[in-house]
C-alpha cells in the first residue's frame, strides 16, 4: 500500500504542478488551472476522493500518515509558490488556506456532490489570493 500511495502522490503532485505551469506566468491563471484540473478529476466517473486521505482515514499507521503529510506538503509548496508569485505579504498563510480549499473541495466532491465543487473552491481561492496581495 505504501508504494502505491507514494506513486500516486508523485503523479498527483506532478499533474497539478504541470497544470499550473502550463497556465503561464499569471498566478491567478495558475491557481485557476489547478482548480480546473481538480474539477476535471471530480467529474471523472471513477473519482473516489484522494487516495492518501482515504488511506489515512482508514489506516492509522504512521507510515501512511507520513505519506499523507508529505503529499499535503507538496500541495502546500505548490500553492505557497503561487501565493508568493502573486505578491502575498506572507505566502505561507494563503498557501495553507489554499490547501484547505483544495482538500475541502476534494472531500465535498467525493462525499457529497462533485458538481461544481472545484469551481466553487476556485472562486474562493481567487478571492483569497487577491486579498493577500501586498
mmCIF file of N, CA and C in Angstrom:
data_model
loop_
_atom_site.group_PDB
_atom_site.id
_atom_site.type_symbol
_atom_site.label_atom_id
_atom_site.label_comp_id
_atom_site.label_asym_id
_atom_site.label_seq_id
_atom_site.Cartn_x
_atom_site.Cartn_y
_atom_site.Cartn_z
ATOM 1 N N UNK A 1 0.827 -1.185 0.000
ATOM 2 C CA UNK A 1 0.000 0.000 0.000
ATOM 3 C C UNK A 1 0.874 1.253 0.000
ATOM 4 N N UNK A 2 1.952 1.233 0.769
ATOM 5 C CA UNK A 2 2.815 2.408 0.853
ATOM 6 C C UNK A 2 3.393 2.774 -0.514
ATOM 7 N N UNK A 3 3.839 1.774 -1.264
ATOM 8 C CA UNK A 3 4.415 2.039 -2.583
ATOM 9 C C UNK A 3 3.360 2.632 -3.518
ATOM 10 N N UNK A 4 2.152 2.116 -3.460
ATOM 11 C CA UNK A 4 1.071 2.638 -4.299
ATOM 12 C C UNK A 4 0.768 4.087 -3.932
ATOM 13 N N UNK A 5 0.712 4.399 -2.645
ATOM 14 C CA UNK A 5 0.427 5.765 -2.209
ATOM 15 C C UNK A 5 1.543 6.725 -2.610
ATOM 16 N N UNK A 6 2.778 6.285 -2.471
ATOM 17 C CA UNK A 6 3.895 7.146 -2.879
ATOM 18 C C UNK A 6 3.832 7.441 -4.376
ATOM 19 N N UNK A 7 3.577 6.417 -5.167
ATOM 20 C CA UNK A 7 3.493 6.592 -6.625
ATOM 21 C C UNK A 7 2.321 7.501 -6.983
ATOM 22 N N UNK A 8 1.212 7.300 -6.340
ATOM 23 C CA UNK A 8 0.031 8.137 -6.605
ATOM 24 C C UNK A 8 0.317 9.591 -6.234
ATOM 25 N N UNK A 9 0.953 9.805 -5.103
ATOM 26 C CA UNK A 9 1.290 11.157 -4.667
ATOM 27 C C UNK A 9 2.200 11.839 -5.687
ATOM 28 N N UNK A 10 3.191 11.113 -6.181
ATOM 29 C CA UNK A 10 4.096 11.664 -7.192
ATOM 30 C C UNK A 10 3.315 12.077 -8.441
ATOM 31 N N UNK A 11 2.403 11.219 -8.893
ATOM 32 C CA UNK A 11 1.609 11.528 -10.091
ATOM 33 C C UNK A 11 0.739 12.766 -9.871
ATOM 34 N N UNK A 12 0.053 12.821 -8.738
ATOM 35 C CA UNK A 12 -0.852 13.944 -8.465
ATOM 36 C C UNK A 12 -0.069 15.242 -8.329
ATOM 37 N N UNK A 13 1.019 15.214 -7.590
ATOM 38 C CA UNK A 13 1.831 16.423 -7.415
ATOM 39 C C UNK A 13 2.348 16.920 -8.760
ATOM 40 N N UNK A 14 2.831 16.019 -9.584
ATOM 41 C CA UNK A 14 3.315 16.391 -10.905
ATOM 42 C C UNK A 14 2.213 16.918 -11.799
ATOM 43 N N UNK A 15 1.067 16.266 -11.740
ATOM 44 C CA UNK A 15 -0.087 16.655 -12.548
ATOM 45 C C UNK A 15 -0.540 18.073 -12.203
ATOM 46 N N UNK A 16 -0.663 18.383 -10.930
ATOM 47 C CA UNK A 16 -1.100 19.728 -10.532
ATOM 48 C C UNK A 16 -0.021 20.771 -10.830
ATOM 49 N N UNK A 17 1.228 20.439 -10.604
ATOM 50 C CA UNK A 17 2.313 21.370 -10.918
ATOM 51 C C UNK A 17 2.364 21.639 -12.419
ATOM 52 N N UNK A 18 2.172 20.597 -13.221
ATOM 53 C CA UNK A 18 2.166 20.765 -14.676
ATOM 54 C C UNK A 18 0.994 21.641 -15.115
ATOM 55 N N UNK A 19 -0.163 21.452 -14.500
ATOM 56 C CA UNK A 19 -1.335 22.265 -14.837
ATOM 57 C C UNK A 19 -1.053 23.733 -14.536
ATOM 58 N N UNK A 20 -0.469 23.997 -13.383
ATOM 59 C CA UNK A 20 -0.141 25.381 -13.009
ATOM 60 C C UNK A 20 0.898 25.962 -13.963
ATOM 61 N N UNK A 21 1.926 25.200 -14.279
ATOM 62 C CA UNK A 21 2.990 25.691 -15.154
ATOM 63 C C UNK A 21 2.473 25.976 -16.565
ATOM 64 N N UNK A 22 1.578 25.141 -17.041
ATOM 65 C CA UNK A 22 1.034 25.317 -18.393
ATOM 66 C C UNK A 22 0.167 26.569 -18.507
ATOM 67 N N UNK A 23 -0.277 27.098 -17.378
ATOM 68 C CA UNK A 23 -1.160 28.265 -17.377
ATOM 69 C C UNK A 23 -0.407 29.565 -17.627
ATOM 70 N N UNK A 24 0.911 29.516 -17.627
ATOM 71 C CA UNK A 24 1.690 30.726 -17.869
ATOM 72 C C UNK A 24 2.190 31.351 -16.585
ATOM 73 N N UNK A 25 2.497 32.635 -16.669
ATOM 74 C CA UNK A 25 3.151 33.336 -15.562
ATOM 75 C C UNK A 25 2.203 33.993 -14.567
ATOM 76 N N UNK A 26 0.948 34.155 -14.932
ATOM 77 C CA UNK A 26 -0.002 34.847 -14.045
ATOM 78 C C UNK A 26 -0.449 33.908 -12.921
ATOM 79 N N UNK A 27 -0.174 34.282 -11.664
ATOM 80 C CA UNK A 27 -0.549 33.412 -10.546
ATOM 81 C C UNK A 27 -2.052 33.091 -10.496
ATOM 82 N N UNK A 28 -2.907 34.044 -10.841
ATOM 83 C CA UNK A 28 -4.348 33.769 -10.841
ATOM 84 C C UNK A 28 -4.684 32.708 -11.880
ATOM 85 N N UNK A 29 -4.031 32.762 -13.038
ATOM 86 C CA UNK A 29 -4.246 31.739 -14.070
ATOM 87 C C UNK A 29 -3.724 30.385 -13.593
ATOM 88 N N UNK A 30 -2.602 30.395 -12.883
ATOM 89 C CA UNK A 30 -2.038 29.154 -12.348
ATOM 90 C C UNK A 30 -2.997 28.524 -11.345
ATOM 91 N N UNK A 31 -3.538 29.357 -10.467
ATOM 92 C CA UNK A 31 -4.484 28.862 -9.467
ATOM 93 C C UNK A 31 -5.753 28.334 -10.135
ATOM 94 N N UNK A 32 -6.245 29.064 -11.115
ATOM 95 C CA UNK A 32 -7.419 28.618 -11.865
ATOM 96 C C UNK A 32 -7.145 27.263 -12.515
ATOM 97 N N UNK A 33 -5.966 27.096 -13.085
ATOM 98 C CA UNK A 33 -5.615 25.834 -13.736
ATOM 99 C C UNK A 33 -5.610 24.669 -12.750
ATOM 100 N N UNK A 34 -5.129 24.915 -11.542
ATOM 101 C CA UNK A 34 -5.130 23.853 -10.518
ATOM 102 C C UNK A 34 -6.563 23.422 -10.212
ATOM 103 N N UNK A 35 -7.436 24.379 -9.980
ATOM 104 C CA UNK A 35 -8.818 24.026 -9.634
ATOM 105 C C UNK A 35 -9.589 23.472 -10.830
ATOM 106 N N UNK A 36 -9.267 23.928 -12.041
ATOM 107 C CA UNK A 36 -9.891 23.341 -13.229
ATOM 108 C C UNK A 36 -9.473 21.880 -13.384
ATOM 109 N N UNK A 37 -8.198 21.606 -13.132
ATOM 110 C CA UNK A 37 -7.718 20.222 -13.197
ATOM 111 C C UNK A 37 -8.429 19.365 -12.153
ATOM 112 N N UNK A 38 -8.573 19.912 -10.959
ATOM 113 C CA UNK A 38 -9.270 19.169 -9.905
ATOM 114 C C UNK A 38 -10.722 18.904 -10.293
ATOM 115 N N UNK A 39 -11.412 19.911 -10.847
ATOM 116 C CA UNK A 39 -12.806 19.698 -11.241
ATOM 117 C C UNK A 39 -12.900 18.610 -12.305
ATOM 118 N N UNK A 40 -11.958 18.580 -13.231
ATOM 119 C CA UNK A 40 -11.931 17.502 -14.221
ATOM 120 C C UNK A 40 -11.808 16.138 -13.567
ATOM 121 N N UNK A 41 -11.004 16.068 -12.513
ATOM 122 C CA UNK A 41 -10.846 14.816 -11.759
ATOM 123 C C UNK A 41 -12.151 14.478 -11.043
ATOM 124 N N UNK A 42 -12.758 15.458 -10.419
ATOM 125 C CA UNK A 42 -14.012 15.222 -9.701
ATOM 126 C C UNK A 42 -15.105 14.733 -10.642
ATOM 127 N N UNK A 43 -15.079 15.203 -11.883
ATOM 128 C CA UNK A 43 -16.100 14.830 -12.867
ATOM 129 C C UNK A 43 -15.898 13.434 -13.448
ATOM 130 N N UNK A 44 -14.732 12.847 -13.222
ATOM 131 C CA UNK A 44 -14.449 11.504 -13.738
ATOM 132 C C UNK A 44 -15.326 10.495 -12.997
ATOM 133 N N UNK A 45 -16.013 9.624 -13.725
ATOM 134 C CA UNK A 45 -16.905 8.649 -13.068
ATOM 135 C C UNK A 45 -16.211 7.716 -12.076
ATOM 136 N N UNK A 46 -14.896 7.540 -12.198
ATOM 137 C CA UNK A 46 -14.188 6.662 -11.260
ATOM 138 C C UNK A 46 -13.626 7.413 -10.049
ATOM 139 N N UNK A 47 -13.865 8.723 -9.974
ATOM 140 C CA UNK A 47 -13.378 9.516 -8.850
ATOM 141 C C UNK A 47 -13.959 8.983 -7.542
ATOM 142 N N UNK A 48 -13.076 8.747 -6.566
ATOM 143 C CA UNK A 48 -13.484 8.270 -5.244
ATOM 144 C C UNK A 48 -12.792 9.038 -4.128
ATOM 145 N N UNK A 49 -12.291 10.223 -4.450
ATOM 146 C CA UNK A 49 -11.608 11.018 -3.446
ATOM 147 C C UNK A 49 -10.112 10.835 -3.502
ATOM 148 N N UNK A 50 -9.438 11.463 -2.586
ATOM 149 C CA UNK A 50 -7.982 11.438 -2.503
ATOM 150 C C UNK A 50 -7.520 10.127 -1.863
ATOM 151 N N UNK A 51 -6.705 9.381 -2.592
ATOM 152 C CA UNK A 51 -6.236 8.082 -2.096
ATOM 153 C C UNK A 51 -5.478 8.231 -0.780
ATOM 154 N N UNK A 52 -4.676 9.307 -0.669
ATOM 155 C CA UNK A 52 -3.897 9.492 0.549
ATOM 156 C C UNK A 52 -4.801 9.755 1.749
ATOM 157 N N UNK A 53 -5.755 10.667 1.572
ATOM 158 C CA UNK A 53 -6.656 10.973 2.687
ATOM 159 C C UNK A 53 -7.549 9.782 3.020
ATOM 160 N N UNK A 54 -8.002 9.066 2.000
ATOM 161 C CA UNK A 54 -8.810 7.870 2.252
ATOM 162 C C UNK A 54 -8.012 6.840 3.044
ATOM 163 N N UNK A 55 -6.772 6.617 2.639
ATOM 164 C CA UNK A 55 -5.934 5.632 3.331
ATOM 165 C C UNK A 55 -5.624 6.074 4.756
ATOM 166 N N UNK A 56 -5.324 7.360 4.922
ATOM 167 C CA UNK A 56 -5.003 7.859 6.263
ATOM 168 C C UNK A 56 -6.202 7.736 7.191
ATOM 169 N N UNK A 57 -7.398 7.959 6.650
ATOM 170 C CA UNK A 57 -8.598 7.854 7.477
ATOM 171 C C UNK A 57 -8.898 6.406 7.853
ATOM 172 N N UNK A 58 -8.533 5.471 6.989
ATOM 173 C CA UNK A 58 -8.843 4.062 7.232
ATOM 174 C C UNK A 58 -7.735 3.324 7.962
ATOM 175 N N UNK A 59 -6.506 3.768 7.794
ATOM 176 C CA UNK A 59 -5.352 3.053 8.350
ATOM 177 C C UNK A 59 -4.541 4.021 9.201
ATOM 178 N N UNK A 60 -4.716 3.952 10.459
ATOM 179 C CA UNK A 60 -4.000 4.844 11.372
ATOM 180 C C UNK A 60 -2.609 4.272 11.640
ATOM 181 N N UNK A 61 -1.816 4.259 10.579
ATOM 182 C CA UNK A 61 -0.467 3.710 10.606
ATOM 183 C C UNK A 61 0.491 4.867 10.335
ATOM 184 N N UNK A 62 1.548 4.923 11.098
ATOM 185 C CA UNK A 62 2.483 6.039 10.969
ATOM 186 C C UNK A 62 3.004 6.212 9.549
ATOM 187 N N UNK A 63 3.316 5.123 8.872
ATOM 188 C CA UNK A 63 3.857 5.223 7.515
ATOM 189 C C UNK A 63 2.847 5.864 6.563
ATOM 190 N N UNK A 64 1.593 5.496 6.678
ATOM 191 C CA UNK A 64 0.549 6.065 5.816
ATOM 192 C C UNK A 64 0.344 7.534 6.158
ATOM 193 N N UNK A 65 0.336 7.841 7.421
ATOM 194 C CA UNK A 65 0.180 9.238 7.835
ATOM 195 C C UNK A 65 1.359 10.079 7.340
ATOM 196 N N UNK A 66 2.557 9.537 7.326
ATOM 197 C CA UNK A 66 3.738 10.256 6.840
ATOM 198 C C UNK A 66 3.631 10.517 5.339
ATOM 199 N N UNK A 67 3.164 9.537 4.593
ATOM 200 C CA UNK A 67 2.975 9.714 3.145
ATOM 201 C C UNK A 67 1.925 10.784 2.897
ATOM 202 N N UNK A 68 0.859 10.753 3.662
ATOM 203 C CA UNK A 68 -0.200 11.751 3.514
ATOM 204 C C UNK A 68 0.320 13.144 3.854
ATOM 205 N N UNK A 69 1.083 13.261 4.910
ATOM 206 C CA UNK A 69 1.650 14.557 5.297
ATOM 207 C C UNK A 69 2.571 15.085 4.198
ATOM 208 N N UNK A 70 3.361 14.214 3.629
ATOM 209 C CA UNK A 70 4.254 14.634 2.534
ATOM 210 C C UNK A 70 3.434 15.061 1.314
ATOM 211 N N UNK A 71 2.382 14.341 1.018
ATOM 212 C CA UNK A 71 1.506 14.668 -0.106
ATOM 213 C C UNK A 71 0.892 16.065 0.089
ATOM 214 N N UNK A 72 0.368 16.305 1.269
ATOM 215 C CA UNK A 72 -0.207 17.622 1.553
ATOM 216 C C UNK A 72 0.872 18.701 1.544
ATOM 217 N N UNK A 73 2.063 18.340 1.968
ATOM 218 C CA UNK A 73 3.181 19.271 1.915
ATOM 219 C C UNK A 73 3.508 19.691 0.488
ATOM 220 N N UNK A 74 3.379 18.765 -0.439
ATOM 221 C CA UNK A 74 3.599 19.106 -1.853
ATOM 222 C C UNK A 74 2.547 20.098 -2.335
ATOM 223 N N UNK A 75 1.299 19.858 -1.949
ATOM 224 C CA UNK A 75 0.240 20.813 -2.298
ATOM 225 C C UNK A 75 0.556 22.180 -1.692
ATOM 226 N N UNK A 76 0.976 22.170 -0.446
ATOM 227 C CA UNK A 76 1.307 23.423 0.241
ATOM 228 C C UNK A 76 2.432 24.156 -0.485
ATOM 229 N N UNK A 77 3.447 23.431 -0.897
ATOM 230 C CA UNK A 77 4.565 24.043 -1.608
ATOM 231 C C UNK A 77 4.106 24.678 -2.921
ATOM 232 N N UNK A 78 3.309 23.968 -3.700
ATOM 233 C CA UNK A 78 2.795 24.496 -4.962
ATOM 234 C C UNK A 78 1.968 25.754 -4.732
ATOM 235 N N UNK A 79 1.035 25.682 -3.797
ATOM 236 C CA UNK A 79 0.109 26.795 -3.569
ATOM 237 C C UNK A 79 0.788 27.985 -2.890
ATOM 238 N N UNK A 80 1.741 27.733 -2.032
ATOM 239 C CA UNK A 80 2.518 28.814 -1.426
ATOM 240 C C UNK A 80 3.350 29.516 -2.489
ATOM 241 N N UNK A 81 3.875 28.751 -3.431
ATOM 242 C CA UNK A 81 4.620 29.345 -4.539
ATOM 243 C C UNK A 81 3.743 30.257 -5.378
ATOM 244 N N UNK A 82 2.524 29.819 -5.649
ATOM 245 C CA UNK A 82 1.590 30.662 -6.398
ATOM 246 C C UNK A 82 1.304 31.938 -5.612
ATOM 247 N N UNK A 83 1.076 31.805 -4.312
ATOM 248 C CA UNK A 83 0.809 32.982 -3.475
ATOM 249 C C UNK A 83 2.009 33.926 -3.474
ATOM 250 N N UNK A 84 3.209 33.391 -3.434
ATOM 251 C CA UNK A 84 4.412 34.227 -3.459
ATOM 252 C C UNK A 84 4.518 34.979 -4.782
ATOM 253 N N UNK A 85 4.258 34.269 -5.886
ATOM 254 C CA UNK A 85 4.325 34.926 -7.195
ATOM 255 C C UNK A 85 3.233 35.977 -7.352
ATOM 256 N N UNK A 86 2.147 35.823 -6.603
ATOM 257 C CA UNK A 86 1.062 36.811 -6.646
ATOM 258 C C UNK A 86 1.377 38.035 -5.801
ATOM 259 N N UNK A 87 2.467 37.974 -5.037
ATOM 260 C CA UNK A 87 2.852 39.111 -4.219
ATOM 261 C C UNK A 87 2.272 39.105 -2.818
ATOM 262 N N UNK A 88 1.873 37.946 -2.322
ATOM 263 C CA UNK A 88 1.345 37.865 -0.960
ATOM 264 C C UNK A 88 2.411 38.312 0.036
ATOM 265 N N UNK A 89 2.003 39.070 1.023
ATOM 266 C CA UNK A 89 2.927 39.567 2.034
ATOM 267 C C UNK A 89 3.526 38.429 2.862
ATOM 268 N N UNK A 90 2.745 37.411 3.134
ATOM 269 C CA UNK A 90 3.164 36.254 3.922
ATOM 270 C C UNK A 90 2.681 34.998 3.199
ATOM 271 N N UNK A 91 3.371 34.547 2.136
ATOM 272 C CA UNK A 91 2.881 33.466 1.283
ATOM 273 C C UNK A 91 2.463 32.170 1.996
ATOM 274 N N UNK A 92 3.121 31.758 3.100
ATOM 275 C CA UNK A 92 2.663 30.528 3.742
ATOM 276 C C UNK A 92 1.225 30.598 4.280
ATOM 277 N N UNK A 93 0.773 31.776 4.667
ATOM 278 C CA UNK A 93 -0.596 31.889 5.195
ATOM 279 C C UNK A 93 -1.632 31.594 4.112
ATOM 280 N N UNK A 94 -1.610 32.276 2.972
ATOM 281 C CA UNK A 94 -2.587 31.916 1.942
ATOM 282 C C UNK A 94 -2.310 30.528 1.363
ATOM 283 N N UNK A 95 -1.051 30.098 1.354
ATOM 284 C CA UNK A 95 -0.755 28.743 0.881
ATOM 285 C C UNK A 95 -1.518 27.701 1.678
ATOM 286 N N UNK A 96 -1.488 27.836 2.987
ATOM 287 C CA UNK A 96 -2.221 26.887 3.855
ATOM 288 C C UNK A 96 -3.721 26.997 3.631
ATOM 289 N N UNK A 97 -4.210 28.212 3.487
ATOM 290 C CA UNK A 97 -5.645 28.400 3.246
ATOM 291 C C UNK A 97 -6.060 27.785 1.914
ATOM 292 N N UNK A 98 -5.199 27.906 0.924
ATOM 293 C CA UNK A 98 -5.495 27.308 -0.380
ATOM 294 C C UNK A 98 -5.490 25.785 -0.303
ATOM 295 N N UNK A 99 -4.589 25.204 0.485
ATOM 296 C CA UNK A 99 -4.600 23.746 0.691
ATOM 297 C C UNK A 99 -5.935 23.323 1.306
ATOM 298 N N UNK A 100 -6.418 24.102 2.251
ATOM 299 C CA UNK A 100 -7.708 23.779 2.867
ATOM 300 C C UNK A 100 -8.832 23.801 1.831
ATOM 301 N N UNK A 101 -8.771 24.738 0.894
ATOM 302 C CA UNK A 101 -9.779 24.789 -0.168
ATOM 303 C C UNK A 101 -9.659 23.583 -1.099
ATOM 304 N N UNK A 102 -8.436 23.214 -1.460
ATOM 305 C CA UNK A 102 -8.233 22.042 -2.324
ATOM 306 C C UNK A 102 -8.771 20.791 -1.648
ATOM 307 N N UNK A 103 -8.358 20.562 -0.421
ATOM 308 C CA UNK A 103 -8.761 19.326 0.262
ATOM 309 C C UNK A 103 -10.239 19.337 0.617
ATOM 310 N N UNK A 104 -10.754 20.502 1.004
ATOM 311 C CA UNK A 104 -12.184 20.604 1.286
ATOM 312 C C UNK A 104 -13.017 20.312 0.059
ATOM 313 N N UNK A 105 -12.614 20.867 -1.084
ATOM 314 C CA UNK A 105 -13.346 20.606 -2.326
ATOM 315 C C UNK A 105 -13.283 19.124 -2.683
ATOM 316 N N UNK A 106 -12.132 18.507 -2.459
ATOM 317 C CA UNK A 106 -11.973 17.089 -2.777
ATOM 318 C C UNK A 106 -12.875 16.226 -1.898
ATOM 319 N N UNK A 107 -12.940 16.539 -0.627
ATOM 320 C CA UNK A 107 -13.813 15.785 0.286
ATOM 321 C C UNK A 107 -15.281 15.990 -0.074
ATOM 322 N N UNK A 108 -15.672 17.230 -0.333
ATOM 323 C CA UNK A 108 -17.065 17.505 -0.702
ATOM 324 C C UNK A 108 -17.412 16.786 -2.006
ATOM 325 N N UNK A 109 -16.507 16.851 -2.979
ATOM 326 C CA UNK A 109 -16.761 16.182 -4.259
ATOM 327 C C UNK A 109 -16.894 14.674 -4.086
ATOM 328 N N UNK A 110 -16.111 14.099 -3.209
ATOM 329 C CA UNK A 110 -16.143 12.643 -3.009
ATOM 330 C C UNK A 110 -17.324 12.190 -2.171
ATOM 331 N N UNK A 111 -17.748 13.003 -1.225
ATOM 332 C CA UNK A 111 -18.719 12.525 -0.248
ATOM 333 C C UNK A 111 -20.053 13.254 -0.240
ATOM 334 N N UNK A 112 -20.169 14.273 -1.076
ATOM 335 C CA UNK A 112 -21.435 14.992 -1.101
ATOM 336 C C UNK A 112 -21.910 15.214 -2.525
ATOM 337 N N UNK A 113 -21.240 16.100 -3.252
ATOM 338 C CA UNK A 113 -21.673 16.419 -4.603
ATOM 339 C C UNK A 113 -20.495 16.993 -5.377
ATOM 340 N N UNK A 114 -20.073 16.285 -6.410
ATOM 341 C CA UNK A 114 -18.922 16.712 -7.202
ATOM 342 C C UNK A 114 -19.240 17.877 -8.127
ATOM 343 N N UNK A 115 -20.509 18.062 -8.457
ATOM 344 C CA UNK A 115 -20.886 19.089 -9.424
ATOM 345 C C UNK A 115 -20.513 20.473 -8.895
ATOM 346 N N UNK A 116 -19.588 21.112 -9.585
ATOM 347 C CA UNK A 116 -19.200 22.470 -9.247
ATOM 348 C C UNK A 116 -18.332 22.634 -8.018
ATOM 349 N N UNK A 117 -17.918 21.549 -7.377
ATOM 350 C CA UNK A 117 -17.101 21.684 -6.160
ATOM 351 C C UNK A 117 -15.784 22.388 -6.459
ATOM 352 N N UNK A 118 -15.141 22.024 -7.553
ATOM 353 C CA UNK A 118 -13.885 22.664 -7.929
ATOM 354 C C UNK A 118 -14.073 24.121 -8.290
ATOM 355 N N UNK A 119 -15.166 24.407 -9.011
ATOM 356 C CA UNK A 119 -15.424 25.787 -9.399
ATOM 357 C C UNK A 119 -15.715 26.672 -8.186
ATOM 358 N N UNK A 120 -16.470 26.163 -7.246
ATOM 359 C CA UNK A 120 -16.777 26.942 -6.045
ATOM 360 C C UNK A 120 -15.497 27.211 -5.240
ATOM 361 N N UNK A 121 -14.656 26.194 -5.107
ATOM 362 C CA UNK A 121 -13.392 26.374 -4.394
ATOM 363 C C UNK A 121 -12.475 27.325 -5.158
ATOM 364 N N UNK A 122 -12.496 27.235 -6.482
ATOM 365 C CA UNK A 122 -11.685 28.136 -7.308
ATOM 366 C C UNK A 122 -12.083 29.592 -7.094
ATOM 367 N N UNK A 123 -13.363 29.864 -7.066
ATOM 368 C CA UNK A 123 -13.831 31.236 -6.836
ATOM 369 C C UNK A 123 -13.345 31.752 -5.483
ATOM 370 N N UNK A 124 -13.469 30.921 -4.460
ATOM 371 C CA UNK A 124 -12.994 31.314 -3.131
ATOM 372 C C UNK A 124 -11.474 31.503 -3.134
ATOM 373 N N UNK A 125 -10.764 30.637 -3.851
ATOM 374 C CA UNK A 125 -9.304 30.725 -3.905
ATOM 375 C C UNK A 125 -8.854 32.022 -4.562
ATOM 376 N N UNK A 126 -9.526 32.422 -5.625
ATOM 377 C CA UNK A 126 -9.148 33.664 -6.307
ATOM 378 C C UNK A 126 -9.401 34.887 -5.432
ATOM 379 N N UNK A 127 -10.494 34.865 -4.674
ATOM 380 C CA UNK A 127 -10.771 35.963 -3.735
ATOM 381 C C UNK A 127 -9.691 35.989 -2.650
ATOM 382 N N UNK A 128 -9.363 34.814 -2.136
ATOM 383 C CA UNK A 128 -8.342 34.702 -1.101
ATOM 384 C C UNK A 128 -6.992 35.214 -1.620
ATOM 385 N N UNK A 129 -6.623 34.798 -2.827
ATOM 386 C CA UNK A 129 -5.342 35.227 -3.403
ATOM 387 C C UNK A 129 -5.306 36.740 -3.550
ATOM 388 N N UNK A 130 -6.382 37.304 -4.033
ATOM 389 C CA UNK A 130 -6.470 38.759 -4.211
ATOM 390 C C UNK A 130 -6.358 39.480 -2.875
ATOM 391 N N UNK A 131 -6.987 38.936 -1.856
ATOM 392 C CA UNK A 131 -6.976 39.569 -0.532
ATOM 393 C C UNK A 131 -5.587 39.566 0.101
ATOM 394 N N UNK A 132 -4.745 38.620 -0.291
ATOM 395 C CA UNK A 132 -3.420 38.510 0.304
ATOM 396 C C UNK A 132 -2.351 39.241 -0.467
ATOM 397 N N UNK A 133 -2.689 39.846 -1.571
ATOM 398 C CA UNK A 133 -1.685 40.581 -2.334
ATOM 399 C C UNK A 133 -1.244 41.809 -1.553
ATOM 400 N N UNK A 134 0.046 42.010 -1.505
ATOM 401 C CA UNK A 134 0.613 43.130 -0.730
ATOM 402 C C UNK A 134 0.307 44.465 -1.372
#
